PDB file of C-alpha atoms and ligand atoms in Angstrom:
ATOM      1  CA  MET H 291      -0.108   0.698  -0.029  1.00 42.00           C
ATOM      2  CA  ILE H 292       1.683   3.487  -1.099  1.00 41.00           C
ATOM      3  CA  GLY H 293       0.288   6.357   0.460  1.00 39.00           C
ATOM      4  CA  MET H 294      -2.938   5.885   1.360  1.00 44.00           C
ATOM      5  CA  ALA H 295      -5.447   7.466   4.061  1.00 45.00           C
ATOM      6  CA  ALA H 296      -6.907   5.044   6.431  1.00 46.00           C
ATOM      7  CA  ALA H 297     -10.785   6.461   5.775  1.00 66.00           C
ATOM      8  CA  GLU H 298     -10.196   6.702   1.914  1.00 87.00           C
ATOM      9  CA  ARG H 299     -12.726   4.477  -0.425  1.00 97.00           C
ATOM     10  CA  ILE H 300     -11.430   3.094  -3.820  1.00 98.00           C
ATOM     11  CA  ALA H 301     -13.193   3.958  -6.934  1.00 98.00           C
ATOM     12  CA  VAL H 302     -12.249   2.496 -10.018  1.00 99.00           C
ATOM     13  CA  VAL H 303     -13.971   3.235 -13.524  1.00 98.00           C
ATOM     14  CA  THR H 304     -13.176   1.537 -17.019  1.00 99.00           C
ATOM     15  CA  GLY H 305     -13.454   3.655 -19.190  1.00 98.00           C
ATOM     16  CA  ALA H 306     -12.315   6.222 -18.174  1.00 98.00           C
ATOM     17  CA  SER H 307     -10.521   8.476 -20.969  1.00 98.00           C
ATOM     18  CA  SER H 308     -14.163   9.929 -22.451  1.00 98.00           C
ATOM     19  CA  GLY H 309     -18.256  10.445 -21.697  1.00 98.00           C
ATOM     20  CA  ILE H 310     -19.744   8.913 -19.208  1.00 99.00           C
ATOM     21  CA  GLY H 311     -16.438   7.324 -17.447  1.00 98.00           C
ATOM     22  CA  GLU H 312     -14.967  10.461 -17.789  1.00 98.00           C
ATOM     23  CA  ALA H 313     -17.750  12.288 -16.162  1.00 98.00           C
ATOM     24  CA  THR H 314     -18.174   9.434 -13.774  1.00 98.00           C
ATOM     25  CA  ALA H 315     -14.309   9.457 -12.709  1.00 98.00           C
ATOM     26  CA  ARG H 316     -14.857  13.174 -11.605  1.00 98.00           C
ATOM     27  CA  MET H 317     -18.265  12.895  -9.836  1.00 98.00           C
ATOM     28  CA  LEU H 318     -17.571  10.324  -7.997  1.00 98.00           C
ATOM     29  CA  ALA H 319     -13.869  12.377  -7.355  1.00 98.00           C
ATOM     30  CA  GLY H 320     -16.624  15.496  -6.365  1.00 97.00           C
ATOM     31  CA  THR H 321     -18.053  13.081  -3.831  1.00 97.00           C
ATOM     32  CA  GLY H 322     -14.872  11.637  -2.047  1.00 97.00           C
ATOM     33  CA  PHE H 323     -14.055   8.806  -3.428  1.00 98.00           C
ATOM     34  CA  ARG H 324      -9.785   8.507  -4.454  1.00 98.00           C
ATOM     35  CA  VAL H 325     -10.413   7.084  -8.620  1.00 98.00           C
ATOM     36  CA  VAL H 326      -8.787   4.871 -10.159  1.00 98.00           C
ATOM     37  CA  ALA H 327      -9.533   5.348 -13.832  1.00 98.00           C
ATOM     38  CA  GLY H 328      -8.703   3.347 -16.620  1.00 98.00           C
ATOM     39  CA  ALA H 329      -8.342   2.833 -20.335  1.00 98.00           C
ATOM     40  CA  ARG H 330      -5.949   2.001 -23.382  1.00 98.00           C
ATOM     41  CA  ARG H 331      -6.195   5.998 -24.171  1.00 98.00           C
ATOM     42  CA  LEU H 332      -3.098   6.862 -21.243  1.00 97.00           C
ATOM     43  CA  ASP H 333      -3.260  10.423 -22.652  1.00 96.00           C
ATOM     44  CA  ARG H 334      -6.820  11.616 -22.242  1.00 97.00           C
ATOM     45  CA  LEU H 335      -6.847   9.956 -18.573  1.00 98.00           C
ATOM     46  CA  LYS H 336      -3.851  12.327 -17.880  1.00 96.00           C
ATOM     47  CA  THR H 337      -6.664  14.693 -17.919  1.00 95.00           C
ATOM     48  CA  LEU H 338      -8.296  13.598 -15.009  1.00 97.00           C
ATOM     49  CA  GLU H 339      -4.675  12.354 -13.103  1.00 97.00           C
ATOM     50  CA  ALA H 340      -4.121  16.526 -13.173  1.00 96.00           C
ATOM     51  CA  ALA H 341      -7.672  17.667 -12.657  1.00 97.00           C
ATOM     52  CA  ILE H 342      -9.181  15.137  -9.244  1.00 98.00           C
ATOM     53  CA  GLY H 343      -5.796  13.194  -8.344  1.00 97.00           C
ATOM     54  CA  ALA H 344      -7.475  10.051 -10.080  1.00 98.00           C
ATOM     55  CA  VAL H 345      -4.880   7.562 -10.525  1.00 98.00           C
ATOM     56  CA  VAL H 346      -4.480   6.132 -13.836  1.00 98.00           C
ATOM     57  CA  LEU H 347      -3.477   3.211 -15.467  1.00 98.00           C
ATOM     58  CA  PRO H 348      -3.742   1.257 -19.101  1.00 98.00           C
ATOM     59  CA  LEU H 349      -6.061  -0.816 -19.417  1.00 98.00           C
ATOM     60  CA  ASP H 350      -7.662  -2.854 -22.445  1.00 98.00           C
ATOM     61  CA  VAL H 351     -10.469  -5.367 -21.469  1.00 98.00           C
ATOM     62  CA  ARG H 352     -10.319  -7.033 -24.225  1.00 98.00           C
ATOM     63  CA  GLU H 353      -7.027  -8.384 -23.563  1.00 98.00           C
ATOM     64  CA  LEU H 354      -6.742 -10.870 -20.254  1.00 98.00           C
ATOM     65  CA  ALA H 355      -3.176  -9.317 -19.351  1.00 98.00           C
ATOM     66  CA  SER H 356      -3.595  -5.457 -19.595  1.00 98.00           C
ATOM     67  CA  ILE H 357      -5.759  -6.839 -16.879  1.00 98.00           C
ATOM     68  CA  GLU H 358      -4.340  -8.880 -14.464  1.00 98.00           C
ATOM     69  CA  ALA H 359      -1.827  -5.886 -14.533  1.00 98.00           C
ATOM     70  CA  PHE H 360      -4.006  -3.040 -13.883  1.00 98.00           C
ATOM     71  CA  VAL H 361      -5.441  -4.976 -10.952  1.00 98.00           C
ATOM     72  CA  ARG H 362      -1.897  -6.195  -9.609  1.00 98.00           C
ATOM     73  CA  ASP H 363      -0.645  -2.250 -10.090  1.00 98.00           C
ATOM     74  CA  VAL H 364      -4.341  -1.594  -8.395  1.00 98.00           C
ATOM     75  CA  GLU H 365      -3.677  -4.306  -5.086  1.00 98.00           C
ATOM     76  CA  ALA H 366      -0.306  -2.873  -4.752  1.00 98.00           C
ATOM     77  CA  ARG H 367      -1.628   1.180  -4.142  1.00 97.00           C
ATOM     78  CA  PHE H 368      -4.478   0.089  -1.660  1.00 97.00           C
ATOM     79  CA  ASP H 369      -5.745  -3.328  -0.417  1.00 90.00           C
ATOM     80  CA  SER H 370      -9.247  -3.480  -0.894  1.00 98.00           C
ATOM     81  CA  VAL H 371     -12.307  -1.675  -3.633  1.00 98.00           C
ATOM     82  CA  SER H 372     -15.151  -0.235  -2.728  1.00 98.00           C
ATOM     83  CA  VAL H 373     -16.709   0.644  -6.173  1.00 98.00           C
ATOM     84  CA  LEU H 374     -15.906  -0.200  -9.591  1.00 99.00           C
ATOM     85  CA  VAL H 375     -17.936   0.844 -12.412  1.00 99.00           C
ATOM     86  CA  ASN H 376     -17.789  -0.925 -15.326  1.00 99.00           C
ATOM     87  CA  ASN H 377     -18.314   1.103 -18.739  1.00 99.00           C
ATOM     88  CA  ALA H 378     -16.152   0.209 -20.436  1.00 99.00           C
ATOM     89  CA  GLY H 379     -17.765  -0.264 -23.726  1.00 98.00           C
ATOM     90  CA  LEU H 380     -18.424   0.566 -27.584  1.00 98.00           C
ATOM     91  CA  ALA H 381     -21.046   0.155 -30.273  1.00 98.00           C
ATOM     92  CA  ALA H 382     -19.623  -1.188 -33.895  1.00 98.00           C
ATOM     93  CA  GLY H 383     -21.272  -1.015 -36.666  1.00 98.00           C
ATOM     94  CA  LEU H 384     -24.788  -0.451 -37.352  1.00 98.00           C
ATOM     95  CA  GLU H 385     -25.632  -2.998 -40.384  1.00 98.00           C
ATOM     96  CA  PRO H 386     -28.018  -6.316 -40.305  1.00 98.00           C
ATOM     97  CA  VAL H 387     -27.199  -9.339 -39.244  1.00 98.00           C
ATOM     98  CA  GLY H 388     -27.201 -10.220 -43.164  1.00 98.00           C
ATOM     99  CA  ALA H 389     -24.649  -8.143 -43.785  1.00 98.00           C
ATOM    100  CA  GLY H 390     -22.364  -8.182 -40.289  1.00 98.00           C
ATOM    101  CA  ASP H 391     -19.343  -7.952 -39.406  1.00 98.00           C
ATOM    102  CA  ASP H 392     -17.558 -10.251 -37.728  1.00 98.00           C
ATOM    103  CA  ALA H 393     -14.616  -7.681 -36.693  1.00 98.00           C
ATOM    104  CA  ASN H 394     -17.405  -5.476 -35.017  1.00 98.00           C
ATOM    105  CA  TRP H 395     -19.121  -8.025 -33.614  1.00 98.00           C
ATOM    106  CA  ARG H 396     -16.360  -9.402 -32.183  1.00 98.00           C
ATOM    107  CA  ALA H 397     -15.277  -5.885 -31.004  1.00 98.00           C
ATOM    108  CA  MET H 398     -18.509  -5.053 -29.018  1.00 98.00           C
ATOM    109  CA  LEU H 399     -18.510  -9.018 -28.053  1.00 98.00           C
ATOM    110  CA  ASP H 400     -15.559  -8.770 -27.042  1.00 98.00           C
ATOM    111  CA  THR H 401     -15.385  -5.285 -24.926  1.00 99.00           C
ATOM    112  CA  ASN H 402     -19.122  -5.602 -23.160  1.00 99.00           C
ATOM    113  CA  VAL H 403     -19.658  -8.853 -22.666  1.00 99.00           C
ATOM    114  CA  LEU H 404     -15.889 -10.236 -22.158  1.00 98.00           C
ATOM    115  CA  GLY H 405     -13.853  -7.272 -21.061  1.00 98.00           C
ATOM    116  CA  LEU H 406     -16.824  -6.919 -17.728  1.00 99.00           C
ATOM    117  CA  LEU H 407     -17.181 -10.584 -16.846  1.00 99.00           C
ATOM    118  CA  ARG H 408     -13.191 -10.658 -16.553  1.00 98.00           C
ATOM    119  CA  MET H 409     -12.558  -7.530 -15.344  1.00 98.00           C
ATOM    120  CA  THR H 410     -15.486  -8.388 -12.289  1.00 99.00           C
ATOM    121  CA  ARG H 411     -13.659 -11.565 -12.006  1.00 98.00           C
ATOM    122  CA  ALA H 412     -10.151  -9.406 -11.771  1.00 98.00           C
ATOM    123  CA  CYS H 413     -11.624  -7.229  -9.742  1.00 98.00           C
ATOM    124  CA  LEU H 414     -14.341  -9.238  -6.398  1.00 98.00           C
ATOM    125  CA  PRO H 415     -11.232 -10.431  -4.605  1.00 98.00           C
ATOM    126  CA  LEU H 416     -10.583  -5.799  -3.902  1.00 98.00           C
ATOM    127  CA  LEU H 417     -13.925  -6.372  -3.705  1.00 98.00           C
ATOM    128  CA  ARG H 418     -14.127  -8.152  -0.816  1.00 98.00           C
ATOM    129  CA  LYS H 419     -12.001  -6.496   0.852  1.00 98.00           C
ATOM    130  CA  ALA H 420     -12.896  -3.779   1.241  1.00 98.00           C
ATOM    131  CA  GLU H 421     -15.975  -3.397   4.526  1.00 97.00           C
ATOM    132  CA  ARG H 422     -18.998  -3.092   1.397  1.00 98.00           C
ATOM    133  CA  ALA H 423     -18.603  -2.819  -1.761  1.00 98.00           C
ATOM    134  CA  HIS H 424     -21.053  -2.245  -5.574  1.00 98.00           C
ATOM    135  CA  ILE H 425     -20.563  -2.779  -8.803  1.00 99.00           C
ATOM    136  CA  VAL H 426     -21.807  -0.946 -11.620  1.00 99.00           C
ATOM    137  CA  ASN H 427     -22.505  -1.819 -14.517  1.00 99.00           C
ATOM    138  CA  LEU H 428     -23.121   0.344 -17.859  1.00 99.00           C
ATOM    139  CA  GLY H 429     -25.824  -1.972 -19.155  1.00 98.00           C
ATOM    140  CA  SER H 430     -28.257   0.421 -21.458  1.00 98.00           C
ATOM    141  CA  VAL H 431     -31.996   0.785 -22.727  1.00 98.00           C
ATOM    142  CA  ALA H 432     -30.856  -1.529 -25.345  1.00 98.00           C
ATOM    143  CA  GLY H 433     -30.270  -4.350 -22.779  1.00 98.00           C
ATOM    144  CA  PHE H 434     -34.218  -5.094 -22.584  1.00 98.00           C
ATOM    145  CA  GLU H 435     -35.095  -3.050 -25.896  1.00 98.00           C
ATOM    146  CA  VAL H 436     -34.311  -4.050 -29.307  1.00 98.00           C
ATOM    147  CA  TYR H 437     -33.505  -1.869 -32.945  1.00 97.00           C
ATOM    148  CA  ALA H 438     -33.062  -3.406 -36.404  1.00 97.00           C
ATOM    149  CA  GLY H 439     -28.956  -2.919 -37.253  1.00 98.00           C
ATOM    150  CA  GLY H 440     -28.528  -3.412 -33.345  1.00 98.00           C
ATOM    151  CA  ALA H 441     -28.172  -7.499 -33.428  1.00 98.00           C
ATOM    152  CA  GLY H 442     -24.608  -7.583 -31.801  1.00 98.00           C
ATOM    153  CA  TYR H 443     -24.643  -4.191 -29.545  1.00 98.00           C
ATOM    154  CA  THR H 444     -28.306  -5.127 -28.038  1.00 98.00           C
ATOM    155  CA  ALA H 445     -27.074  -8.898 -27.480  1.00 98.00           C
ATOM    156  CA  SER H 446     -23.862  -7.677 -25.764  1.00 99.00           C
ATOM    157  CA  LYS H 447     -25.915  -4.735 -23.609  1.00 99.00           C
ATOM    158  CA  HIS H 448     -28.879  -7.935 -22.901  1.00 99.00           C
ATOM    159  CA  ALA H 449     -25.584  -9.979 -21.864  1.00 99.00           C
ATOM    160  CA  VAL H 450     -24.767  -7.683 -18.974  1.00 99.00           C
ATOM    161  CA  ARG H 451     -28.363  -7.869 -17.752  1.00 98.00           C
ATOM    162  CA  ALA H 452     -28.313 -11.135 -17.717  1.00 99.00           C
ATOM    163  CA  ILE H 453     -24.510 -10.907 -15.727  1.00 99.00           C
ATOM    164  CA  SER H 454     -25.910  -7.964 -13.414  1.00 99.00           C
ATOM    165  CA  ARG H 455     -28.665 -10.210 -12.253  1.00 98.00           C
ATOM    166  CA  THR H 456     -26.506 -13.290 -11.716  1.00 99.00           C
ATOM    167  CA  LEU H 457     -24.148 -11.443 -10.049  1.00 98.00           C
ATOM    168  CA  ARG H 458     -26.849 -10.748  -7.516  1.00 98.00           C
ATOM    169  CA  ILE H 459     -27.933 -13.918  -7.014  1.00 98.00           C
ATOM    170  CA  GLU H 460     -24.445 -14.465  -6.260  1.00 98.00           C
ATOM    171  CA  LEU H 461     -23.149 -12.192  -4.426  1.00 98.00           C
ATOM    172  CA  ASN H 462     -26.171 -11.993  -2.116  1.00 98.00           C
ATOM    173  CA  GLY H 463     -25.479 -12.884   1.643  1.00 98.00           C
ATOM    174  CA  GLU H 464     -22.356 -10.319   1.018  1.00 98.00           C
ATOM    175  CA  PRO H 465     -21.956  -7.148   1.507  1.00 98.00           C
ATOM    176  CA  ILE H 466     -21.958  -5.718  -2.312  1.00 98.00           C
ATOM    177  CA  ARG H 467     -24.087  -4.136  -3.860  1.00 98.00           C
ATOM    178  CA  ILE H 468     -25.096  -4.276  -7.593  1.00 98.00           C
ATOM    179  CA  THR H 469     -26.536  -1.750  -9.709  1.00 99.00           C
ATOM    180  CA  GLU H 470     -26.920  -1.712 -13.530  1.00 99.00           C
ATOM    181  CA  ILE H 471     -27.077   1.559 -14.785  1.00 99.00           C
ATOM    182  CA  ASP H 472     -29.478   1.446 -18.283  1.00 98.00           C
ATOM    183  CA  PRO H 473     -28.987   4.731 -20.407  1.00 98.00           C
ATOM    184  CA  GLY H 474     -30.789   5.900 -23.730  1.00 98.00           C
ATOM    185  CA  MET H 475     -28.799   8.809 -25.998  1.00 98.00           C
ATOM    186  CA  VAL H 476     -25.829  10.291 -24.732  1.00 98.00           C
ATOM    187  CA  GLU H 477     -23.634  12.035 -26.514  1.00 98.00           C
ATOM    188  CA  THR H 478     -20.483  11.012 -25.742  1.00 98.00           C
ATOM    189  CA  GLU H 479     -17.938   9.966 -28.860  1.00 98.00           C
ATOM    190  CA  PHE H 480     -20.563   6.449 -28.602  1.00 98.00           C
ATOM    191  CA  SER H 481     -21.390   7.272 -32.245  1.00 98.00           C
ATOM    192  CA  LEU H 482     -18.432   8.984 -33.304  1.00 98.00           C
ATOM    193  CA  VAL H 483     -16.667   5.208 -32.577  1.00 98.00           C
ATOM    194  CA  ARG H 484     -19.934   3.466 -33.703  1.00 98.00           C
ATOM    195  CA  PHE H 485     -19.571   5.069 -37.092  1.00 98.00           C
ATOM    196  CA  LYS H 486     -15.704   4.434 -37.525  1.00 98.00           C
ATOM    197  CA  GLY H 487     -14.984   8.783 -37.086  1.00 98.00           C
ATOM    198  CA  ASP H 488     -18.140   9.474 -39.431  1.00 98.00           C
ATOM    199  CA  ALA H 489     -18.647  12.903 -37.219  1.00 98.00           C
ATOM    200  CA  GLN H 490     -21.275  14.016 -39.371  1.00 98.00           C
ATOM    201  CA  ARG H 491     -23.202  10.107 -38.876  1.00 98.00           C
ATOM    202  CA  ALA H 492     -22.658  11.593 -35.513  1.00 98.00           C
ATOM    203  CA  ALA H 493     -24.112  14.412 -35.730  1.00 98.00           C
ATOM    204  CA  ASN H 494     -27.075  12.877 -37.392  1.00 98.00           C
ATOM    205  CA  VAL H 495     -28.439  10.168 -33.773  1.00 97.00           C
ATOM    206  CA  TYR H 496     -28.783  13.485 -32.163  1.00 97.00           C
ATOM    207  CA  GLN H 497     -30.506  16.032 -34.658  1.00 97.00           C
ATOM    208  CA  GLY H 498     -33.603  18.092 -33.061  1.00 98.00           C
ATOM    209  CA  VAL H 499     -32.189  16.159 -30.236  1.00 98.00           C
ATOM    210  CA  GLU H 500     -31.267  17.587 -26.192  1.00 98.00           C
ATOM    211  CA  PRO H 501     -29.464  14.442 -25.517  1.00 98.00           C
ATOM    212  CA  LEU H 502     -28.018  13.791 -21.938  1.00 98.00           C
ATOM    213  CA  THR H 503     -25.150  14.853 -21.234  1.00 98.00           C
ATOM    214  CA  GLY H 504     -22.179  11.719 -19.521  1.00 98.00           C
ATOM    215  CA  ALA H 505     -22.352  14.545 -16.191  1.00 98.00           C
ATOM    216  CA  ASP H 506     -26.253  13.208 -16.346  1.00 98.00           C
ATOM    217  CA  VAL H 507     -25.109   9.833 -16.148  1.00 99.00           C
ATOM    218  CA  ALA H 508     -22.818   9.778 -13.768  1.00 98.00           C
ATOM    219  CA  GLU H 509     -25.297  11.986 -11.453  1.00 98.00           C
ATOM    220  CA  ALA H 510     -27.333   8.526 -11.470  1.00 98.00           C
ATOM    221  CA  ILE H 511     -23.899   6.410 -10.432  1.00 98.00           C
ATOM    222  CA  GLY H 512     -23.331   8.833  -7.806  1.00 98.00           C
ATOM    223  CA  TRP H 513     -26.838   8.813  -5.786  1.00 98.00           C
ATOM    224  CA  ALA H 514     -27.153   5.080  -6.858  1.00 98.00           C
ATOM    225  CA  VAL H 515     -23.704   4.495  -4.548  1.00 98.00           C
ATOM    226  CA  THR H 516     -24.714   7.612  -2.217  1.00 97.00           C
ATOM    227  CA  ARG H 517     -27.393   5.711  -1.113  1.00 98.00           C
ATOM    228  CA  PRO H 518     -27.351   3.590   2.140  1.00 98.00           C
ATOM    229  CA  ALA H 519     -25.696   0.644   2.862  1.00 97.00           C
ATOM    230  CA  HIS H 520     -28.763  -1.455   2.386  1.00 97.00           C
ATOM    231  CA  VAL H 521     -30.583   0.311   0.065  1.00 98.00           C
ATOM    232  CA  ASN H 522     -28.820  -1.381  -3.333  1.00 98.00           C
ATOM    233  CA  VAL H 523     -31.177   0.488  -7.081  1.00 98.00           C
ATOM    234  CA  ASP H 524     -30.817  -3.111  -8.932  1.00 98.00           C
ATOM    235  CA  GLU H 525     -31.746  -0.900 -12.447  1.00 98.00           C
ATOM    236  CA  LEU H 526     -31.658   2.658 -13.146  1.00 98.00           C
ATOM    237  CA  VAL H 527     -33.428   3.850 -17.319  1.00 98.00           C
ATOM    238  CA  ILE H 528     -32.305   7.107 -17.841  1.00 98.00           C
ATOM    239  CA  ARG H 529     -32.976   9.024 -21.283  1.00 98.00           C
ATOM    240  CA  PRO H 530     -33.594  12.077 -22.743  1.00 98.00           C
ATOM    241  CA  ILE H 531     -37.566  13.666 -22.663  1.00 98.00           C
ATOM    242  CA  GLN H 532     -37.746  13.852 -26.649  1.00 98.00           C
ATOM    243  CA  GLN H 533     -36.897   9.641 -26.579  1.00 98.00           C
ATOM    244  CA  ALA H 534     -40.079   7.514 -25.319  1.00 97.00           C
ATOM    245  CA  ASN H 535     -38.103   4.167 -26.698  1.00 96.00           C
ATOM    246  CA  ALA H 536     -34.776   3.076 -28.546  1.00 91.00           C
ATOM    247  CA  PHE H 537     -36.182   4.584 -32.473  1.00 90.00           C
ATOM    248  CA  THR H 538     -39.798   6.705 -31.186  1.00 96.00           C
ATOM    249  CA  VAL H 539     -37.579   9.997 -31.267  1.00 98.00           C
ATOM    250  CA  HIS H 540     -39.556  12.879 -30.968  1.00 98.00           C
ATOM    251  CA  ARG H 541     -37.091  15.641 -33.150  1.00 98.00           C
ATOM    252  CA  GLY H 542     -37.520  19.383 -32.906  1.00 98.00           C
ATOM    253  CA  SER H 543     -38.613  21.308 -29.703  1.00 97.00           C
ATOM    254  CA  LEU H 544     -41.968  20.221 -27.296  1.00 97.00           C
ATOM    255  CA  LYS H 545     -45.087  21.238 -28.032  1.00 95.00           C
ATOM    256  CA  ARG H 546     -48.159  21.851 -24.796  1.00 96.00           C
ATOM    257  CA  GLN H 547     -51.197  20.811 -25.935  1.00 91.00           C
TER     258      GLN H 547
HETATM  259  P1  NDP L 279     -17.410   6.811 -25.264  1.00 57.33           P
HETATM  260  O1  NDP L 279     -16.463   6.411 -26.471  1.00 57.33           O
HETATM  261  O2  NDP L 279     -17.472   8.603 -25.189  1.00 57.33           O
HETATM  262  O3  NDP L 279     -16.466   5.953 -23.992  1.00 57.33           O
HETATM  263  C1  NDP L 279     -15.429   4.937 -24.260  1.00 57.33           C
HETATM  264  C2  NDP L 279     -14.881   4.519 -23.499  1.00 57.33           C
HETATM  265  O4  NDP L 279     -14.601   2.862 -22.891  1.00 57.33           O
HETATM  266  C3  NDP L 279     -13.653   5.275 -23.221  1.00 57.33           C
HETATM  267  O5  NDP L 279     -13.205   6.043 -22.419  1.00 57.33           O
HETATM  268  C4  NDP L 279     -12.271   4.324 -23.872  1.00 57.33           C
HETATM  269  O6  NDP L 279     -11.264   4.582 -23.712  1.00 57.33           O
HETATM  270  C5  NDP L 279     -13.566   2.303 -23.385  1.00 57.33           C
HETATM  271  N1  NDP L 279     -12.892   1.947 -24.123  1.00 57.33           N
HETATM  272  C6  NDP L 279     -13.513   1.408 -25.694  1.00 57.33           C
HETATM  273  N2  NDP L 279     -12.401   0.008 -25.164  1.00 57.33           N
HETATM  274  C7  NDP L 279     -11.675   0.011 -24.455  1.00 57.33           C
HETATM  275  C8  NDP L 279     -11.107  -1.674 -24.438  1.00 57.33           C
HETATM  276  N3  NDP L 279     -11.023  -2.072 -24.518  1.00 57.33           N
HETATM  277  N4  NDP L 279     -10.493  -1.498 -22.184  1.00 57.33           N
HETATM  278  C9  NDP L 279     -11.149  -0.115 -22.257  1.00 57.33           C
HETATM  279  N5  NDP L 279     -11.821   0.799 -21.974  1.00 57.33           N
HETATM  280  C10 NDP L 279     -12.159   0.550 -23.139  1.00 57.33           C
HETATM  281  O7  NDP L 279     -19.342   6.190 -24.718  1.00 57.33           O
HETATM  282  P2  NDP L 279     -19.590   6.284 -23.357  1.00 57.33           P
HETATM  283  O8  NDP L 279     -19.361   7.443 -22.521  1.00 57.33           O
HETATM  284  O9  NDP L 279     -21.501   6.678 -24.534  1.00 57.33           O
HETATM  285  O10 NDP L 279     -20.221   5.156 -23.578  1.00 57.33           O
HETATM  286  C11 NDP L 279     -19.372   4.995 -22.414  1.00 57.33           C
HETATM  287  C12 NDP L 279     -20.837   3.397 -22.318  1.00 57.33           C
HETATM  288  O11 NDP L 279     -21.804   3.714 -21.683  1.00 57.33           O
HETATM  289  C13 NDP L 279     -20.412   2.227 -23.262  1.00 57.33           C
HETATM  290  O12 NDP L 279     -20.989   0.844 -21.833  1.00 57.33           O
HETATM  291  C14 NDP L 279     -21.481   2.225 -23.530  1.00 57.33           C
HETATM  292  O13 NDP L 279     -22.624   1.103 -24.052  1.00 57.33           O
HETATM  293  C15 NDP L 279     -23.016   2.821 -22.522  1.00 57.33           C
HETATM  294  N6  NDP L 279     -23.786   3.234 -22.971  1.00 57.33           N
HETATM  295  C16 NDP L 279     -23.903   4.485 -23.778  1.00 57.33           C
HETATM  296  C17 NDP L 279     -25.272   4.879 -24.171  1.00 57.33           C
HETATM  297  C18 NDP L 279     -24.391   6.293 -25.022  1.00 57.33           C
HETATM  298  O14 NDP L 279     -25.766   6.816 -25.411  1.00 57.33           O
HETATM  299  N7  NDP L 279     -23.656   7.209 -25.612  1.00 57.33           N
HETATM  300  C19 NDP L 279     -25.874   4.869 -23.718  1.00 57.33           C
HETATM  301  C20 NDP L 279     -26.063   3.398 -23.474  1.00 57.33           C
HETATM  302  C21 NDP L 279     -25.072   2.965 -22.346  1.00 57.33           C
HETATM  303  P3  NDP L 279     -10.342   4.169 -24.983  1.00 57.33           P
HETATM  304  O15 NDP L 279     -11.184   4.204 -26.053  1.00 57.33           O
HETATM  305  O16 NDP L 279      -9.010   5.456 -23.991  1.00 57.33           O
HETATM  306  O17 NDP L 279     -10.050   2.345 -24.146  1.00 57.33           O
HETATM  307  C1  8X3 L 280     -27.040   3.089 -26.254  1.00 57.33           C
HETATM  308  C2  8X3 L 280     -28.262   3.336 -26.832  1.00 57.33           C
HETATM  309  O1  8X3 L 280     -30.151   3.242 -28.114  1.00 57.33           O
HETATM  310  O2  8X3 L 280     -27.595   3.809 -29.949  1.00 57.33           O
HETATM  311  O3  8X3 L 280     -26.768   2.068 -25.400  1.00 57.33           O
HETATM  312  O4  8X3 L 280     -28.576   1.240 -28.559  1.00 57.33           O
HETATM  313  S1  8X3 L 280     -28.758   3.163 -28.031  1.00 57.33           S
END
């Protein structure tokens, strides 16, 4: 353990270099947690190191060796982890199944499903060392809704839902809470990544809509994490008012009848 204050509670956030993860890291630091931020783009994490004193470590959740090195480093610095936010994730492409792309499917399932499973398994010993702990999984409305072109992504988020529910059964009786956060449209780098850097196509997703921000979702995560110890927020669905479901979106101003 290096320089850890007695009452310091540690929060690990995966995918903290952008969007919801970055906002969550800032929010948790503001709530009093010492944040460990992981992602592949270490240069982007350096901003968090400067802004909130986060420990920033390289992490690729698709690589077991990277996860193991990350957790070893966390263990060397801190003796337990109180919060794990499994946020790292992506959508790749929007092709129908008939034109599906293997590399896109692999990227989504490897990151959103296997990455989350592996990261959770690796962190569980440290979570179990905390007096009480909390796992927050970033699901999505795509975890219980589907849309054309979304099979790979929605399958991955349906799996996240299954994993959150399974963990709640497996860890029942231990002081570890499991929360799944299910956002609708959040304007982050998500669509830019999905459409491989096509900024116009990404912008079209949010055309005429006031989408959620990463900070809106982080606030929901902060609320779940700061409930009294006996309260488990199972699932939280949060969308823009203009989005009724994954494909029913009102574009334009809201009108009173
Ligand atoms: P962003 O693209 O802005 O952020 C994604 C983050 O995940 C980045 O920090 C990225 O970091 C990280 N990441 C991606 N792949 C890996 C990997 N292999 N290993 C480690 N980190 C990785 O998108 P969002 O903030 O929107 O997405 C965050 C989560 O929220 C995802 O799980 C997404 O599915 C979910 N979500 C998003 C919604 C939206 O509309 N935006 C709605 C519902 C859920 P780096 O590239 O540096 O590794
Ligand atoms: C992101 C929301 O509707 O693009 O998880 O699948 S959606």
